Short mmCIF file of C-alpha atoms in Angstrom, two decimals:
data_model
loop_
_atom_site.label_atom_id
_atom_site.label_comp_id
_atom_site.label_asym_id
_atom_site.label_seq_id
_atom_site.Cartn_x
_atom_site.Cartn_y
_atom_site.Cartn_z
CA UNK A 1 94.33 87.17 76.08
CA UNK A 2 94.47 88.22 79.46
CA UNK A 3 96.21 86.74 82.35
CA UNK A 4 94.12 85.79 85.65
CA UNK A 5 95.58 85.72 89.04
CA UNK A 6 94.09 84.10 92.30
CA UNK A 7 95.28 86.01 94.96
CA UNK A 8 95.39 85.11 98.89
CA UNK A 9 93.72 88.28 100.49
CA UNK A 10 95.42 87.53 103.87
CA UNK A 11 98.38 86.75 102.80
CA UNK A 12 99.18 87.57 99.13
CA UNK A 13 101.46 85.73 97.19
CA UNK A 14 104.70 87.26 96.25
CA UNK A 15 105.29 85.65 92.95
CA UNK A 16 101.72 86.97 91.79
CA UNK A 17 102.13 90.41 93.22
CA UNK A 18 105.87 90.72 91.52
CA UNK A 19 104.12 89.64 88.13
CA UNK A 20 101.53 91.81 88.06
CA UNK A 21 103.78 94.58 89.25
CA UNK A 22 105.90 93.72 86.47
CA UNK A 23 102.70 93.77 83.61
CA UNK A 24 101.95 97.28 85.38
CA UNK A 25 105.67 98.52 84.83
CA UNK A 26 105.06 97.46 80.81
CA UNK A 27 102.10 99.86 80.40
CA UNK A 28 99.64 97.04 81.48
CA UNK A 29 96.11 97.76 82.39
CA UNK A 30 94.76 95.38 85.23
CA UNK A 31 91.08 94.34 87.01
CA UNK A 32 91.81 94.42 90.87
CA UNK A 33 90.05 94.25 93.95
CA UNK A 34 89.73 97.47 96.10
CA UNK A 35 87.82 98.45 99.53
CA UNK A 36 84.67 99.44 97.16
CA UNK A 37 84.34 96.74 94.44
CA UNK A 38 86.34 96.08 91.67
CA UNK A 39 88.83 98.61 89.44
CA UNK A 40 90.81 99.47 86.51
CA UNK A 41 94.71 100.27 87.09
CA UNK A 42 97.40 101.46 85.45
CA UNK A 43 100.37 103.17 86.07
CA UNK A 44 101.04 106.96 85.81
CA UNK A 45 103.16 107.79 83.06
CA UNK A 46 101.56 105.47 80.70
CA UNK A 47 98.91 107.49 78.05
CA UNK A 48 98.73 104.77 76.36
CA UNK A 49 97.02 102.37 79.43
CA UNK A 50 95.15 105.49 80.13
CA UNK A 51 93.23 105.59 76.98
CA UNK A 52 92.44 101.90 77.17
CA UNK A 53 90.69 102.45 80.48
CA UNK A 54 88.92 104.86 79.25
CA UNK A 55 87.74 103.20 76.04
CA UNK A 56 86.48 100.26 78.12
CA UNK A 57 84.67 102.44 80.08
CA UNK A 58 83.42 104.41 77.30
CA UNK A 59 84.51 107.60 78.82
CA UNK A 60 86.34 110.66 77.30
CA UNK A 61 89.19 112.53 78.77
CA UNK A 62 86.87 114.52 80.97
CA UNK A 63 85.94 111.80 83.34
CA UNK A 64 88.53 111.74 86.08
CA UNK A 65 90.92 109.09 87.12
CA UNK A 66 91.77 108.52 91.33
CA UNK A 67 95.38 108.08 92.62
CA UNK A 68 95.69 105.15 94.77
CA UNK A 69 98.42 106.05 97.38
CA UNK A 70 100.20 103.80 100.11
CA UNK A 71 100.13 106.31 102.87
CA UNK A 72 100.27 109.63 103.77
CA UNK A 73 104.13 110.17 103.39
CA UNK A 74 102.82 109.40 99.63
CA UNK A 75 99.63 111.10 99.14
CA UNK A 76 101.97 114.51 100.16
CA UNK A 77 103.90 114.01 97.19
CA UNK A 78 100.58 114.79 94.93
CA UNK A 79 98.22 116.81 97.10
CA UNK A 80 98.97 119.75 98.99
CA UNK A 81 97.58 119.08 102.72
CA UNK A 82 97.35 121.51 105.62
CA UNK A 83 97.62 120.69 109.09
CA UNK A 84 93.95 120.16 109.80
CA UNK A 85 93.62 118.23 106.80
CA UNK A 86 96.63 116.04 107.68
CA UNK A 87 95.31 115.18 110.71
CA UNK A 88 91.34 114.34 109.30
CA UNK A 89 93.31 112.20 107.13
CA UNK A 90 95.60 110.61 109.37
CA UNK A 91 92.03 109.64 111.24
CA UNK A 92 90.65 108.23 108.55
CA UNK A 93 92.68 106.47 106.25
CA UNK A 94 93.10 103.93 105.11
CA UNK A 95 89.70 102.88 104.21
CA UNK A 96 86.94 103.72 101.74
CA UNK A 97 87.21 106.95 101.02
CA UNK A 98 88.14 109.41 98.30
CA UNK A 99 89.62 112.59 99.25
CA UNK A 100 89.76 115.48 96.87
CA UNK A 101 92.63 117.64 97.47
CA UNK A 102 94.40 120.58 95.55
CA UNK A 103 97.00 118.56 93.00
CA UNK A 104 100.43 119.42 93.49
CA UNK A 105 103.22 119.44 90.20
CA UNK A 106 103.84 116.10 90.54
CA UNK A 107 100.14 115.43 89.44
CA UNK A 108 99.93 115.87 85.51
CA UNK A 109 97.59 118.50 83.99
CA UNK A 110 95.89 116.03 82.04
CA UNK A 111 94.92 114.26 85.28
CA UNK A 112 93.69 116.93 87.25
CA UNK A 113 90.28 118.63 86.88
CA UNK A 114 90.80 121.18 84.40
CA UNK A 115 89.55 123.58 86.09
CA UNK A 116 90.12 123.48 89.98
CA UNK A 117 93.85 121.84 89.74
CA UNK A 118 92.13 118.90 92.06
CA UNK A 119 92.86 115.11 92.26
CA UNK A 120 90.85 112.66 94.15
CA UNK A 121 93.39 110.44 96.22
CA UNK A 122 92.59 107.13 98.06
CA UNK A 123 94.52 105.18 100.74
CA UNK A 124 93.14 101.74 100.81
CA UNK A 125 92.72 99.39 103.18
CA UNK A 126 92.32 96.36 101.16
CA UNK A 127 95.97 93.84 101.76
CA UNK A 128 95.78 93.07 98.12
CA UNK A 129 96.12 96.69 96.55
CA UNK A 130 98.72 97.16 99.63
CA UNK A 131 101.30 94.39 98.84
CA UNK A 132 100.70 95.88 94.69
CA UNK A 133 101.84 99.47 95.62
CA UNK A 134 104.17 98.43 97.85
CA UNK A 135 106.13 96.23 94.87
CA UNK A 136 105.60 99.30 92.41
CA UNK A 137 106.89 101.90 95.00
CA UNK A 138 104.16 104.34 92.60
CA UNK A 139 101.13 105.37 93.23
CA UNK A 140 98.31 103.40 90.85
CA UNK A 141 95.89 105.32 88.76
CA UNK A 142 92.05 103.90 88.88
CA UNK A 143 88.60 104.06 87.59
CA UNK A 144 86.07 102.30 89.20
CA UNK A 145 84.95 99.00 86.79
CA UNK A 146 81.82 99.28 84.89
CA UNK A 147 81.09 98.67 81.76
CA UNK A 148 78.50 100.44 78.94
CA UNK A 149 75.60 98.24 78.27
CA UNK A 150 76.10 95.29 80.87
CA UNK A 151 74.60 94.65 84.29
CA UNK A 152 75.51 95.60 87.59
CA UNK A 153 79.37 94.66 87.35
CA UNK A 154 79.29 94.55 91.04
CA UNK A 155 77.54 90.99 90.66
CA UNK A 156 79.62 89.77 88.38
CA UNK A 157 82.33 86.69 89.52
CA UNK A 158 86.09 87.57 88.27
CA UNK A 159 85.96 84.79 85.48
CA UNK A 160 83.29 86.63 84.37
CA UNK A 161 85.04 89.39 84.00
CA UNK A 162 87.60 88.10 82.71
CA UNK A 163 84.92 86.71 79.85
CA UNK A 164 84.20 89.91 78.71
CA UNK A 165 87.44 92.02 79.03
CA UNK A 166 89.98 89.36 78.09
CA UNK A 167 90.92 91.26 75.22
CA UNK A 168 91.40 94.34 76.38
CA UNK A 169 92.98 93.98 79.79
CA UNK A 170 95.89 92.49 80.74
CA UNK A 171 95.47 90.90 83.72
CA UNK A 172 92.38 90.31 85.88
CA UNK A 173 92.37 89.27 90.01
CA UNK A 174 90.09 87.15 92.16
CA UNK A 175 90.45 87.73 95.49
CA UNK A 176 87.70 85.27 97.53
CA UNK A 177 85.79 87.98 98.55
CA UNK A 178 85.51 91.54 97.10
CA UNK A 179 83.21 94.35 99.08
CA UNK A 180 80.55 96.02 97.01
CA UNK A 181 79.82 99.47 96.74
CA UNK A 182 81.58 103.20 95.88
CA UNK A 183 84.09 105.07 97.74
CA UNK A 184 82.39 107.97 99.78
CA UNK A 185 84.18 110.70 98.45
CA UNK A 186 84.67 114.02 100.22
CA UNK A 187 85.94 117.36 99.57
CA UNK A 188 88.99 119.28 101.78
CA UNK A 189 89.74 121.96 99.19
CA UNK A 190 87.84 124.28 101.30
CA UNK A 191 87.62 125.27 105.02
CA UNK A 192 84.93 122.58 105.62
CA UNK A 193 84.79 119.03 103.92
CA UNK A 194 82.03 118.75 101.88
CA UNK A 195 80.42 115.39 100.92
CA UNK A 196 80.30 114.85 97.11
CA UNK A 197 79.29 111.33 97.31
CA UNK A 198 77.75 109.06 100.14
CA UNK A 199 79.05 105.37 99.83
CA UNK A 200 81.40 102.94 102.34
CA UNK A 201 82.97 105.21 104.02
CA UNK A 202 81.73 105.88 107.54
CA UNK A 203 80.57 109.76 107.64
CA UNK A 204 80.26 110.15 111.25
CA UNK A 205 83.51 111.37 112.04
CA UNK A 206 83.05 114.42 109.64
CA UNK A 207 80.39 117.73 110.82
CA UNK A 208 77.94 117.36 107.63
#
């Protein structure tokens, strides 16, 4: 059965964070609170975690996973960045965005689109996922939450999540509020971003 965690979003408890950096470190998968709804985690390095997400999303190994990053000084560990795309990032992160960039070595193959070597990396703003990557001093990986067959998980409360994933998660956290919504997730692999996906992110400091 799963464990679930009520975590301060302004100031979040150590002793929680440390635990559920610890369940992560085991080859836990957890529900957590990002800048765009709630997600599934787990560590890199960890197949095993990383076929549980995907079987609760009923997804195969096709469907993509995002690489939450602290900063920038971590993001250039898995995505080679230029100068001009250093500096659109550095103006727009962190926040609610997903940035797909060219993967470097340190990205498995198995994680990167098979056929462009790409990895969609996010830098989040939300205090919660902060004081988490901060205490694994990693990078997590993520799928957005949803489920086959059930409603809009968006309006679901974290116990009720919890309800229907307490068997096949590890952990789940409540944070009092959680915003709704997707990332908006742009392209730099080329000269000019491209927008993939409209969603949180503000678009008006990109030329679309």
């Amino acid at each position: 059965m799963s464990q679930f965690f009520n975590i301060n979003l302004s100031n979040p408890q150590a002793r929680l964070i440390a635990q559920t950096a610890d369940i992560l470190r085991k080859g836990g998968v957890i529900v957590y609170p990002t800048d765009s709804g709630y997600a599934l985690g787990c560590m890199l390095g960890h197949a095993d975690a990383q076929a549980r997400i995907r079987q609760i999303r009923a997804v195969d190994d096709k469907h993509l996973f995002s690489l939450m990053c602290r900063n920038l000084g971590e993001l250039g560990n898995y995505a080679v960045v230029s100068n001009s795309q250093f500096r659109l990032l550095k103006a727009n992160t962190p926040g609610a965005y997903t940035f797909i960039l060219n993967a470097t070595r340190e990205v498995p193959r198995k994680l990167q689109h098979p056929k462009r070597s790409t990895i969609g990396i996010r830098v989040p703003q939300h205090p919660v996922v902060q004081a988490l990557l901060e205490a694994i001093d990693t990078p997590l990986l993520s799928m957005t939450l949803s489920l086959p067959h059930e409603e809009d998980v968006s309006m679901m409360a974290p116990w009720e999540i919890r309800e229907r994933l307490e068997h096949v998660v590890d952990l789940v956290i409540e944070v009092e509020h959680c915003e709704a919504g997707a990332t908006t997730v742009i392209d730099l692999t080329g000269d000019t971003p491209v927008l993939v996906r409209e969603g949180l992110g503000d678009l008006s400091p990109f030329s679309f």
